[in-house]
Amino acid sequence: MTAARDDGVSAVMKRVGQRYVQHVNRTSRRTGGLFEGRFRSSLIETNTYLLACQRYIELNPVRASMVSVPGDYRWSSHRANALGRQDSVVTPHPLYQGLA
């Protein structure tokens, strides 16, 4: 995710987290938090590290034995990134596209 503002990603994650907790609490008739810690992010400064992070994320469902190949995971960006399939929420990174 690339932020348009310095606090963009953090602000989005805060709102998403708050809404999700409210939804779970409302539907489960409970109160309180769901997550142990706060959202954290770190800057990816090199192209090598960017590709390593992308590979790590897209292979997580395979490592967790949820699917046998990355593209089979419903929420994966692998189909858009590696296979060039259209996805309304994914814009493939030019560096990744340059690997082809």
PDB file of N, CA and C in Angstrom:
ATOM      1  N   MET A   1       0.847  -1.153   0.000  1.00  0.00           N
ATOM      2  CA  MET A   1       0.000   0.000   0.000  1.00  0.00           C
ATOM      3  C   MET A   1       0.904   1.230   0.000  1.00  0.00           C
ATOM      4  N   THR A   2       0.625   2.162  -0.878  1.00  0.00           N
ATOM      5  CA  THR A   2       1.395   3.396  -0.959  1.00  0.00           C
ATOM      6  C   THR A   2       0.507   4.545  -0.509  1.00  0.00           C
ATOM      7  N   ALA A   3       0.970   5.296   0.446  1.00  0.00           N
ATOM      8  CA  ALA A   3       0.176   6.387   1.010  1.00  0.00           C
ATOM      9  C   ALA A   3       0.322   7.661   0.204  1.00  0.00           C
ATOM     10  N   ALA A   4      -0.778   8.384   0.058  1.00  0.00           N
ATOM     11  CA  ALA A   4      -0.741   9.690  -0.592  1.00  0.00           C
ATOM     12  C   ALA A   4      -0.291  10.764   0.395  1.00  0.00           C
ATOM     13  N   ARG A   5      -0.463  10.474   1.684  1.00  0.00           N
ATOM     14  CA  ARG A   5      -0.034  11.384   2.752  1.00  0.00           C
ATOM     15  C   ARG A   5       0.833  10.597   3.722  1.00  0.00           C
ATOM     16  N   ASP A   6       1.601  11.320   4.527  1.00  0.00           N
ATOM     17  CA  ASP A   6       2.474  10.656   5.496  1.00  0.00           C
ATOM     18  C   ASP A   6       1.711   9.774   6.476  1.00  0.00           C
ATOM     19  N   ASP A   7       0.520  10.208   6.909  1.00  0.00           N
ATOM     20  CA  ASP A   7      -0.252   9.432   7.874  1.00  0.00           C
ATOM     21  C   ASP A   7      -1.357   8.620   7.213  1.00  0.00           C
ATOM     22  N   GLY A   8      -1.357   8.529   5.895  1.00  0.00           N
ATOM     23  CA  GLY A   8      -2.445   7.902   5.156  1.00  0.00           C
ATOM     24  C   GLY A   8      -2.726   6.467   5.539  1.00  0.00           C
ATOM     25  N   VAL A   9      -1.724   5.608   5.529  1.00  0.00           N
ATOM     26  CA  VAL A   9      -1.924   4.192   5.827  1.00  0.00           C
ATOM     27  C   VAL A   9      -2.363   4.018   7.276  1.00  0.00           C
ATOM     28  N   SER A  10      -1.714   4.710   8.191  1.00  0.00           N
ATOM     29  CA  SER A  10      -2.072   4.597   9.609  1.00  0.00           C
ATOM     30  C   SER A  10      -3.505   5.043   9.858  1.00  0.00           C
ATOM     31  N   ALA A  11      -3.908   6.135   9.229  1.00  0.00           N
ATOM     32  CA  ALA A  11      -5.268   6.639   9.410  1.00  0.00           C
ATOM     33  C   ALA A  11      -6.293   5.651   8.859  1.00  0.00           C
ATOM     34  N   VAL A  12      -6.019   5.071   7.705  1.00  0.00           N
ATOM     35  CA  VAL A  12      -6.931   4.080   7.120  1.00  0.00           C
ATOM     36  C   VAL A  12      -7.022   2.854   8.017  1.00  0.00           C
ATOM     37  N   MET A  13      -5.883   2.347   8.469  1.00  0.00           N
ATOM     38  CA  MET A  13      -5.885   1.158   9.318  1.00  0.00           C
ATOM     39  C   MET A  13      -6.615   1.420  10.633  1.00  0.00           C
ATOM     40  N   LYS A  14      -6.486   2.611  11.175  1.00  0.00           N
ATOM     41  CA  LYS A  14      -7.191   2.955  12.409  1.00  0.00           C
ATOM     42  C   LYS A  14      -8.698   2.909  12.189  1.00  0.00           C
ATOM     43  N   ARG A  15      -9.166   3.520  11.100  1.00  0.00           N
ATOM     44  CA  ARG A  15     -10.604   3.529  10.820  1.00  0.00           C
ATOM     45  C   ARG A  15     -11.127   2.125  10.543  1.00  0.00           C
ATOM     46  N   VAL A  16     -10.395   1.346   9.757  1.00  0.00           N
ATOM     47  CA  VAL A  16     -10.818  -0.026   9.458  1.00  0.00           C
ATOM     48  C   VAL A  16     -10.891  -0.840  10.750  1.00  0.00           C
ATOM     49  N   GLY A  17      -9.867  -0.728  11.582  1.00  0.00           N
ATOM     50  CA  GLY A  17      -9.844  -1.462  12.844  1.00  0.00           C
ATOM     51  C   GLY A  17     -10.987  -1.075  13.760  1.00  0.00           C
ATOM     52  N   GLN A  18     -11.262   0.216  13.868  1.00  0.00           N
ATOM     53  CA  GLN A  18     -12.354   0.678  14.722  1.00  0.00           C
ATOM     54  C   GLN A  18     -13.696   0.146  14.233  1.00  0.00           C
ATOM     55  N   ARG A  19     -13.924   0.234  12.932  1.00  0.00           N
ATOM     56  CA  ARG A  19     -15.187  -0.243  12.368  1.00  0.00           C
ATOM     57  C   ARG A  19     -15.349  -1.748  12.562  1.00  0.00           C
ATOM     58  N   TYR A  20     -14.264  -2.484  12.365  1.00  0.00           N
ATOM     59  CA  TYR A  20     -14.322  -3.935  12.514  1.00  0.00           C
ATOM     60  C   TYR A  20     -14.634  -4.321  13.958  1.00  0.00           C
ATOM     61  N   VAL A  21     -13.971  -3.686  14.914  1.00  0.00           N
ATOM     62  CA  VAL A  21     -14.220  -3.975  16.331  1.00  0.00           C
ATOM     63  C   VAL A  21     -15.662  -3.624  16.691  1.00  0.00           C
ATOM     64  N   GLN A  22     -16.155  -2.489  16.211  1.00  0.00           N
ATOM     65  CA  GLN A  22     -17.544  -2.114  16.476  1.00  0.00           C
ATOM     66  C   GLN A  22     -18.503  -3.157  15.920  1.00  0.00           C
ATOM     67  N   HIS A  23     -18.241  -3.623  14.703  1.00  0.00           N
ATOM     68  CA  HIS A  23     -19.099  -4.636  14.081  1.00  0.00           C
ATOM     69  C   HIS A  23     -19.096  -5.931  14.893  1.00  0.00           C
ATOM     70  N   VAL A  24     -17.914  -6.416  15.235  1.00  0.00           N
ATOM     71  CA  VAL A  24     -17.814  -7.665  16.004  1.00  0.00           C
ATOM     72  C   VAL A  24     -18.484  -7.501  17.362  1.00  0.00           C
ATOM     73  N   ASN A  25     -18.229  -6.397  18.037  1.00  0.00           N
ATOM     74  CA  ASN A  25     -18.835  -6.173  19.349  1.00  0.00           C
ATOM     75  C   ASN A  25     -20.359  -6.093  19.261  1.00  0.00           C
ATOM     76  N   ARG A  26     -20.853  -5.439  18.238  1.00  0.00           N
ATOM     77  CA  ARG A  26     -22.299  -5.308  18.064  1.00  0.00           C
ATOM     78  C   ARG A  26     -22.935  -6.666  17.762  1.00  0.00           C
ATOM     79  N   THR A  27     -22.361  -7.422  16.832  1.00  0.00           N
ATOM     80  CA  THR A  27     -22.958  -8.707  16.449  1.00  0.00           C
ATOM     81  C   THR A  27     -22.762  -9.787  17.504  1.00  0.00           C
ATOM     82  N   SER A  28     -21.717  -9.668  18.310  1.00  0.00           N
ATOM     83  CA  SER A  28     -21.446 -10.671  19.348  1.00  0.00           C
ATOM     84  C   SER A  28     -21.924 -10.225  20.726  1.00  0.00           C
ATOM     85  N   ARG A  29     -22.523  -9.036  20.787  1.00  0.00           N
ATOM     86  CA  ARG A  29     -23.002  -8.474  22.051  1.00  0.00           C
ATOM     87  C   ARG A  29     -21.909  -8.497  23.119  1.00  0.00           C
ATOM     88  N   ARG A  30     -20.787  -7.935  22.732  1.00  0.00           N
ATOM     89  CA  ARG A  30     -19.644  -7.873  23.641  1.00  0.00           C
ATOM     90  C   ARG A  30     -19.090  -6.464  23.640  1.00  0.00           C
ATOM     91  N   THR A  31     -18.130  -6.207  24.508  1.00  0.00           N
ATOM     92  CA  THR A  31     -17.457  -4.911  24.552  1.00  0.00           C
ATOM     93  C   THR A  31     -15.954  -5.145  24.626  1.00  0.00           C
ATOM     94  N   GLY A  32     -15.208  -4.089  24.377  1.00  0.00           N
ATOM     95  CA  GLY A  32     -13.761  -4.177  24.508  1.00  0.00           C
ATOM     96  C   GLY A  32     -13.050  -4.342  23.186  1.00  0.00           C
ATOM     97  N   GLY A  33     -11.744  -4.456  23.290  1.00  0.00           N
ATOM     98  CA  GLY A  33     -10.899  -4.564  22.106  1.00  0.00           C
ATOM     99  C   GLY A  33     -10.757  -5.997  21.628  1.00  0.00           C
ATOM    100  N   LEU A  34     -10.276  -6.137  20.400  1.00  0.00           N
ATOM    101  CA  LEU A  34     -10.038  -7.455  19.816  1.00  0.00           C
ATOM    102  C   LEU A  34      -8.559  -7.726  19.593  1.00  0.00           C
ATOM    103  N   PHE A  35      -7.788  -6.671  19.427  1.00  0.00           N
ATOM    104  CA  PHE A  35      -6.392  -6.811  19.042  1.00  0.00           C
ATOM    105  C   PHE A  35      -5.484  -6.489  20.219  1.00  0.00           C
ATOM    106  N   GLU A  36      -4.377  -7.190  20.303  1.00  0.00           N
ATOM    107  CA  GLU A  36      -3.436  -6.974  21.405  1.00  0.00           C
ATOM    108  C   GLU A  36      -2.643  -5.686  21.254  1.00  0.00           C
ATOM    109  N   GLY A  37      -2.153  -5.427  20.068  1.00  0.00           N
ATOM    110  CA  GLY A  37      -1.298  -4.262  19.871  1.00  0.00           C
ATOM    111  C   GLY A  37      -1.857  -3.322  18.830  1.00  0.00           C
ATOM    112  N   ARG A  38      -1.191  -2.198  18.695  1.00  0.00           N
ATOM    113  CA  ARG A  38      -1.578  -1.214  17.700  1.00  0.00           C
ATOM    114  C   ARG A  38      -0.994  -1.591  16.347  1.00  0.00           C
ATOM    115  N   PHE A  39      -1.570  -1.012  15.313  1.00  0.00           N
ATOM    116  CA  PHE A  39      -1.044  -1.187  13.963  1.00  0.00           C
ATOM    117  C   PHE A  39       0.348  -0.585  13.891  1.00  0.00           C
ATOM    118  N   ARG A  40       1.251  -1.295  13.257  1.00  0.00           N
ATOM    119  CA  ARG A  40       2.614  -0.780  13.053  1.00  0.00           C
ATOM    120  C   ARG A  40       2.950  -0.883  11.575  1.00  0.00           C
ATOM    121  N   SER A  41       3.747   0.041  11.122  1.00  0.00           N
ATOM    122  CA  SER A  41       4.216  -0.002   9.739  1.00  0.00           C
ATOM    123  C   SER A  41       5.693   0.350   9.717  1.00  0.00           C
ATOM    124  N   SER A  42       6.347  -0.052   8.653  1.00  0.00           N
ATOM    125  CA  SER A  42       7.756   0.313   8.496  1.00  0.00           C
ATOM    126  C   SER A  42       8.002   0.667   7.037  1.00  0.00           C
ATOM    127  N   LEU A  43       8.927   1.550   6.833  1.00  0.00           N
ATOM    128  CA  LEU A  43       9.251   2.043   5.506  1.00  0.00           C
ATOM    129  C   LEU A  43      10.059   1.007   4.729  1.00  0.00           C
ATOM    130  N   ILE A  44       9.663   0.763   3.504  1.00  0.00           N
ATOM    131  CA  ILE A  44      10.418  -0.119   2.610  1.00  0.00           C
ATOM    132  C   ILE A  44      11.271   0.791   1.739  1.00  0.00           C
ATOM    133  N   GLU A  45      12.579   0.739   1.951  1.00  0.00           N
ATOM    134  CA  GLU A  45      13.462   1.716   1.323  1.00  0.00           C
ATOM    135  C   GLU A  45      14.184   1.232   0.072  1.00  0.00           C
ATOM    136  N   THR A  46      14.255  -0.074  -0.151  1.00  0.00           N
ATOM    137  CA  THR A  46      14.977  -0.561  -1.328  1.00  0.00           C
ATOM    138  C   THR A  46      14.072  -1.444  -2.177  1.00  0.00           C
ATOM    139  N   ASN A  47      14.373  -1.504  -3.452  1.00  0.00           N
ATOM    140  CA  ASN A  47      13.610  -2.357  -4.358  1.00  0.00           C
ATOM    141  C   ASN A  47      13.738  -3.829  -3.992  1.00  0.00           C
ATOM    142  N   THR A  48      14.920  -4.226  -3.554  1.00  0.00           N
ATOM    143  CA  THR A  48      15.137  -5.617  -3.162  1.00  0.00           C
ATOM    144  C   THR A  48      14.235  -5.986  -1.992  1.00  0.00           C
ATOM    145  N   TYR A  49      14.149  -5.094  -1.008  1.00  0.00           N
ATOM    146  CA  TYR A  49      13.305  -5.360   0.156  1.00  0.00           C
ATOM    147  C   TYR A  49      11.828  -5.332  -0.227  1.00  0.00           C
ATOM    148  N   LEU A  50      11.434  -4.452  -1.143  1.00  0.00           N
ATOM    149  CA  LEU A  50      10.052  -4.401  -1.616  1.00  0.00           C
ATOM    150  C   LEU A  50       9.646  -5.740  -2.218  1.00  0.00           C
ATOM    151  N   LEU A  51      10.477  -6.277  -3.088  1.00  0.00           N
ATOM    152  CA  LEU A  51      10.159  -7.566  -3.710  1.00  0.00           C
ATOM    153  C   LEU A  51      10.140  -8.692  -2.679  1.00  0.00           C
ATOM    154  N   ALA A  52      11.041  -8.641  -1.708  1.00  0.00           N
ATOM    155  CA  ALA A  52      11.063  -9.661  -0.651  1.00  0.00           C
ATOM    156  C   ALA A  52       9.782  -9.598   0.181  1.00  0.00           C
ATOM    157  N   CYS A  53       9.320  -8.392   0.495  1.00  0.00           N
ATOM    158  CA  CYS A  53       8.081  -8.233   1.261  1.00  0.00           C
ATOM    159  C   CYS A  53       6.877  -8.732   0.476  1.00  0.00           C
ATOM    160  N   GLN A  54       6.841  -8.400  -0.798  1.00  0.00           N
ATOM    161  CA  GLN A  54       5.729  -8.835  -1.632  1.00  0.00           C
ATOM    162  C   GLN A  54       5.706 -10.358  -1.736  1.00  0.00           C
ATOM    163  N   ARG A  55       6.852 -10.958  -1.928  1.00  0.00           N
ATOM    164  CA  ARG A  55       6.946 -12.418  -1.997  1.00  0.00           C
ATOM    165  C   ARG A  55       6.493 -13.047  -0.673  1.00  0.00           C
ATOM    166  N   TYR A  56       6.950 -12.479   0.437  1.00  0.00           N
ATOM    167  CA  TYR A  56       6.580 -12.985   1.760  1.00  0.00           C
ATOM    168  C   TYR A  56       5.060 -12.960   1.948  1.00  0.00           C
ATOM    169  N   ILE A  57       4.442 -11.834   1.620  1.00  0.00           N
ATOM    170  CA  ILE A  57       2.995 -11.673   1.792  1.00  0.00           C
ATOM    171  C   ILE A  57       2.228 -12.642   0.901  1.00  0.00           C
ATOM    172  N   GLU A  58       2.620 -12.732  -0.362  1.00  0.00           N
ATOM    173  CA  GLU A  58       1.869 -13.569  -1.293  1.00  0.00           C
ATOM    174  C   GLU A  58       2.076 -15.059  -1.047  1.00  0.00           C
ATOM    175  N   LEU A  59       3.168 -15.436  -0.384  1.00  0.00           N
ATOM    176  CA  LEU A  59       3.401 -16.853  -0.076  1.00  0.00           C
ATOM    177  C   LEU A  59       2.858 -17.264   1.292  1.00  0.00           C
ATOM    178  N   ASN A  60       2.412 -16.324   2.113  1.00  0.00           N
ATOM    179  CA  ASN A  60       1.888 -16.673   3.438  1.00  0.00           C
ATOM    180  C   ASN A  60       0.766 -17.705   3.399  1.00  0.00           C
ATOM    181  N   PRO A  61      -0.239 -17.574   2.535  1.00  0.00           N
ATOM    182  CA  PRO A  61      -1.295 -18.593   2.509  1.00  0.00           C
ATOM    183  C   PRO A  61      -0.773 -19.984   2.135  1.00  0.00           C
ATOM    184  N   VAL A  62       0.267 -20.047   1.318  1.00  0.00           N
ATOM    185  CA  VAL A  62       0.871 -21.336   0.952  1.00  0.00           C
ATOM    186  C   VAL A  62       1.586 -21.915   2.168  1.00  0.00           C
ATOM    187  N   ARG A  63       2.375 -21.098   2.850  1.00  0.00           N
ATOM    188  CA  ARG A  63       3.091 -21.564   4.052  1.00  0.00           C
ATOM    189  C   ARG A  63       2.136 -22.007   5.147  1.00  0.00           C
ATOM    190  N   ALA A  64       0.967 -21.385   5.221  1.00  0.00           N
ATOM    191  CA  ALA A  64      -0.030 -21.730   6.238  1.00  0.00           C
ATOM    192  C   ALA A  64      -0.893 -22.917   5.806  1.00  0.00           C
ATOM    193  N   SER A  65      -0.571 -23.516   4.661  1.00  0.00           N
ATOM    194  CA  SER A  65      -1.308 -24.665   4.108  1.00  0.00           C
ATOM    195  C   SER A  65      -2.779 -24.347   3.844  1.00  0.00           C
ATOM    196  N   MET A  66      -3.064 -23.099   3.520  1.00  0.00           N
ATOM    197  CA  MET A  66      -4.428 -22.703   3.182  1.00  0.00           C
ATOM    198  C   MET A  66      -4.720 -22.983   1.712  1.00  0.00           C
ATOM    199  N   VAL A  67      -3.681 -22.886   0.875  1.00  0.00           N
ATOM    200  CA  VAL A  67      -3.772 -23.150  -0.560  1.00  0.00           C
ATOM    201  C   VAL A  67      -2.458 -23.774  -1.002  1.00  0.00           C
ATOM    202  N   SER A  68      -2.457 -24.347  -2.201  1.00  0.00           N
ATOM    203  CA  SER A  68      -1.206 -24.938  -2.689  1.00  0.00           C
ATOM    204  C   SER A  68      -0.402 -23.966  -3.547  1.00  0.00           C
ATOM    205  N   VAL A  69      -1.070 -22.994  -4.164  1.00  0.00           N
ATOM    206  CA  VAL A  69      -0.381 -21.970  -4.955  1.00  0.00           C
ATOM    207  C   VAL A  69      -0.944 -20.595  -4.569  1.00  0.00           C
ATOM    208  N   PRO A  70      -0.116 -19.545  -4.606  1.00  0.00           N
ATOM    209  CA  PRO A  70      -0.546 -18.220  -4.143  1.00  0.00           C
ATOM    210  C   PRO A  70      -1.813 -17.695  -4.819  1.00  0.00           C
ATOM    211  N   GLY A  71      -1.973 -17.926  -6.097  1.00  0.00           N
ATOM    212  CA  GLY A  71      -3.120 -17.400  -6.821  1.00  0.00           C
ATOM    213  C   GLY A  71      -4.448 -18.005  -6.418  1.00  0.00           C
ATOM    214  N   ASP A  72      -4.420 -19.132  -5.710  1.00  0.00           N
ATOM    215  CA  ASP A  72      -5.662 -19.764  -5.263  1.00  0.00           C
ATOM    216  C   ASP A  72      -6.255 -19.100  -4.026  1.00  0.00           C
ATOM    217  N   TYR A  73      -5.466 -18.286  -3.330  1.00  0.00           N
ATOM    218  CA  TYR A  73      -5.979 -17.608  -2.140  1.00  0.00           C
ATOM    219  C   TYR A  73      -6.870 -16.454  -2.577  1.00  0.00           C
ATOM    220  N   ARG A  74      -8.083 -16.442  -2.100  1.00  0.00           N
ATOM    221  CA  ARG A  74      -9.089 -15.478  -2.542  1.00  0.00           C
ATOM    222  C   ARG A  74      -8.644 -14.022  -2.418  1.00  0.00           C
ATOM    223  N   TRP A  75      -7.930 -13.676  -1.355  1.00  0.00           N
ATOM    224  CA  TRP A  75      -7.582 -12.285  -1.086  1.00  0.00           C
ATOM    225  C   TRP A  75      -6.190 -11.920  -1.589  1.00  0.00           C
ATOM    226  N   SER A  76      -5.572 -12.769  -2.363  1.00  0.00           N
ATOM    227  CA  SER A  76      -4.208 -12.541  -2.831  1.00  0.00           C
ATOM    228  C   SER A  76      -4.150 -11.545  -3.990  1.00  0.00           C
ATOM    229  N   SER A  77      -3.074 -10.777  -4.022  1.00  0.00           N
ATOM    230  CA  SER A  77      -2.818  -9.883  -5.155  1.00  0.00           C
ATOM    231  C   SER A  77      -1.986 -10.596  -6.222  1.00  0.00           C
ATOM    232  N   HIS A  78      -1.669 -11.848  -5.988  1.00  0.00           N
ATOM    233  CA  HIS A  78      -0.804 -12.617  -6.889  1.00  0.00           C
ATOM    234  C   HIS A  78      -1.353 -12.673  -8.315  1.00  0.00           C
ATOM    235  N   ARG A  79      -2.650 -12.870  -8.462  1.00  0.00           N
ATOM    236  CA  ARG A  79      -3.235 -12.971  -9.813  1.00  0.00           C
ATOM    237  C   ARG A  79      -3.020 -11.683 -10.602  1.00  0.00           C
ATOM    238  N   ALA A  80      -3.177 -10.540  -9.939  1.00  0.00           N
ATOM    239  CA  ALA A  80      -2.972  -9.255 -10.619  1.00  0.00           C
ATOM    240  C   ALA A  80      -1.496  -9.002 -10.862  1.00  0.00           C
ATOM    241  N   ASN A  81      -0.667  -9.271  -9.863  1.00  0.00           N
ATOM    242  CA  ASN A  81       0.760  -8.976  -9.976  1.00  0.00           C
ATOM    243  C   ASN A  81       1.487  -9.931 -10.913  1.00  0.00           C
ATOM    244  N   ALA A  82       1.341 -11.207 -10.694  1.00  0.00           N
ATOM    245  CA  ALA A  82       2.136 -12.192 -11.439  1.00  0.00           C
ATOM    246  C   ALA A  82       1.487 -12.631 -12.739  1.00  0.00           C
ATOM    247  N   LEU A  83       0.154 -12.614 -12.783  1.00  0.00           N
ATOM    248  CA  LEU A  83      -0.537 -13.134 -13.959  1.00  0.00           C
ATOM    249  C   LEU A  83      -1.166 -12.046 -14.818  1.00  0.00           C
ATOM    250  N   GLY A  84      -1.127 -10.803 -14.337  1.00  0.00           N
ATOM    251  CA  GLY A  84      -1.650  -9.687 -15.121  1.00  0.00           C
ATOM    252  C   GLY A  84      -3.158  -9.613 -15.200  1.00  0.00           C
ATOM    253  N   ARG A  85      -3.853 -10.290 -14.307  1.00  0.00           N
ATOM    254  CA  ARG A  85      -5.321 -10.252 -14.325  1.00  0.00           C
ATOM    255  C   ARG A  85      -5.819  -8.951 -13.713  1.00  0.00           C
ATOM    256  N   GLN A  86      -6.894  -8.417 -14.260  1.00  0.00           N
ATOM    257  CA  GLN A  86      -7.463  -7.163 -13.769  1.00  0.00           C
ATOM    258  C   GLN A  86      -8.035  -7.344 -12.369  1.00  0.00           C
ATOM    259  N   ASP A  87      -7.786  -6.372 -11.511  1.00  0.00           N
ATOM    260  CA  ASP A  87      -8.321  -6.368 -10.156  1.00  0.00           C
ATOM    261  C   ASP A  87      -8.593  -4.916  -9.796  1.00  0.00           C
ATOM    262  N   SER A  88      -9.804  -4.630  -9.375  1.00  0.00           N
ATOM    263  CA  SER A  88     -10.193  -3.238  -9.125  1.00  0.00           C
ATOM    264  C   SER A  88      -9.466  -2.603  -7.945  1.00  0.00           C
ATOM    265  N   VAL A  89      -8.874  -3.400  -7.056  1.00  0.00           N
ATOM    266  CA  VAL A  89      -8.196  -2.824  -5.895  1.00  0.00           C
ATOM    267  C   VAL A  89      -6.679  -2.972  -5.942  1.00  0.00           C
ATOM    268  N   VAL A  90      -6.149  -3.592  -6.981  1.00  0.00           N
ATOM    269  CA  VAL A  90      -4.702  -3.813  -7.073  1.00  0.00           C
ATOM    270  C   VAL A  90      -4.135  -3.072  -8.274  1.00  0.00           C
ATOM    271  N   THR A  91      -3.107  -2.293  -8.025  1.00  0.00           N
ATOM    272  CA  THR A  91      -2.328  -1.679  -9.091  1.00  0.00           C
ATOM    273  C   THR A  91      -0.940  -2.296  -9.016  1.00  0.00           C
ATOM    274  N   PRO A  92      -0.594  -3.166  -9.954  1.00  0.00           N
ATOM    275  CA  PRO A  92       0.720  -3.817  -9.889  1.00  0.00           C
ATOM    276  C   PRO A  92       1.852  -2.791  -9.878  1.00  0.00           C
ATOM    277  N   HIS A  93       2.834  -3.050  -9.045  1.00  0.00           N
ATOM    278  CA  HIS A  93       3.984  -2.154  -8.928  1.00  0.00           C
ATOM    279  C   HIS A  93       4.851  -2.286 -10.180  1.00  0.00           C
ATOM    280  N   PRO A  94       5.322  -1.174 -10.750  1.00  0.00           N
ATOM    281  CA  PRO A  94       6.155  -1.229 -11.961  1.00  0.00           C
ATOM    282  C   PRO A  94       7.398  -2.107 -11.795  1.00  0.00           C
ATOM    283  N   LEU A  95       7.977  -2.130 -10.614  1.00  0.00           N
ATOM    284  CA  LEU A  95       9.149  -2.970 -10.374  1.00  0.00           C
ATOM    285  C   LEU A  95       8.802  -4.447 -10.555  1.00  0.00           C
ATOM    286  N   TYR A  96       7.667  -4.846 -10.020  1.00  0.00           N
ATOM    287  CA  TYR A  96       7.221  -6.236 -10.149  1.00  0.00           C
ATOM    288  C   TYR A  96       6.935  -6.556 -11.617  1.00  0.00           C
ATOM    289  N   GLN A  97       6.282  -5.635 -12.306  1.00  0.00           N
ATOM    290  CA  GLN A  97       5.976  -5.842 -13.723  1.00  0.00           C
ATOM    291  C   GLN A  97       7.241  -5.954 -14.551  1.00  0.00           C
ATOM    292  N   GLY A  98       8.296  -5.275 -14.143  1.00  0.00           N
ATOM    293  CA  GLY A  98       9.554  -5.309 -14.870  1.00  0.00           C
ATOM    294  C   GLY A  98      10.281  -6.633 -14.781  1.00  0.00           C
ATOM    295  N   LEU A  99       9.841  -7.521 -13.896  1.00  0.00           N
ATOM    296  CA  LEU A  99      10.474  -8.831 -13.759  1.00  0.00           C
ATOM    297  C   LEU A  99      10.114  -9.766 -14.904  1.00  0.00           C
ATOM    298  N   ALA A 100       9.022  -9.487 -15.561  1.00  0.00           N
ATOM    299  CA  ALA A 100       8.530 -10.390 -16.619  1.00  0.00           C
ATOM    300  C   ALA A 100       9.443 -10.434 -17.819  1.00  0.00           C
TER     301      ALA A 100
END
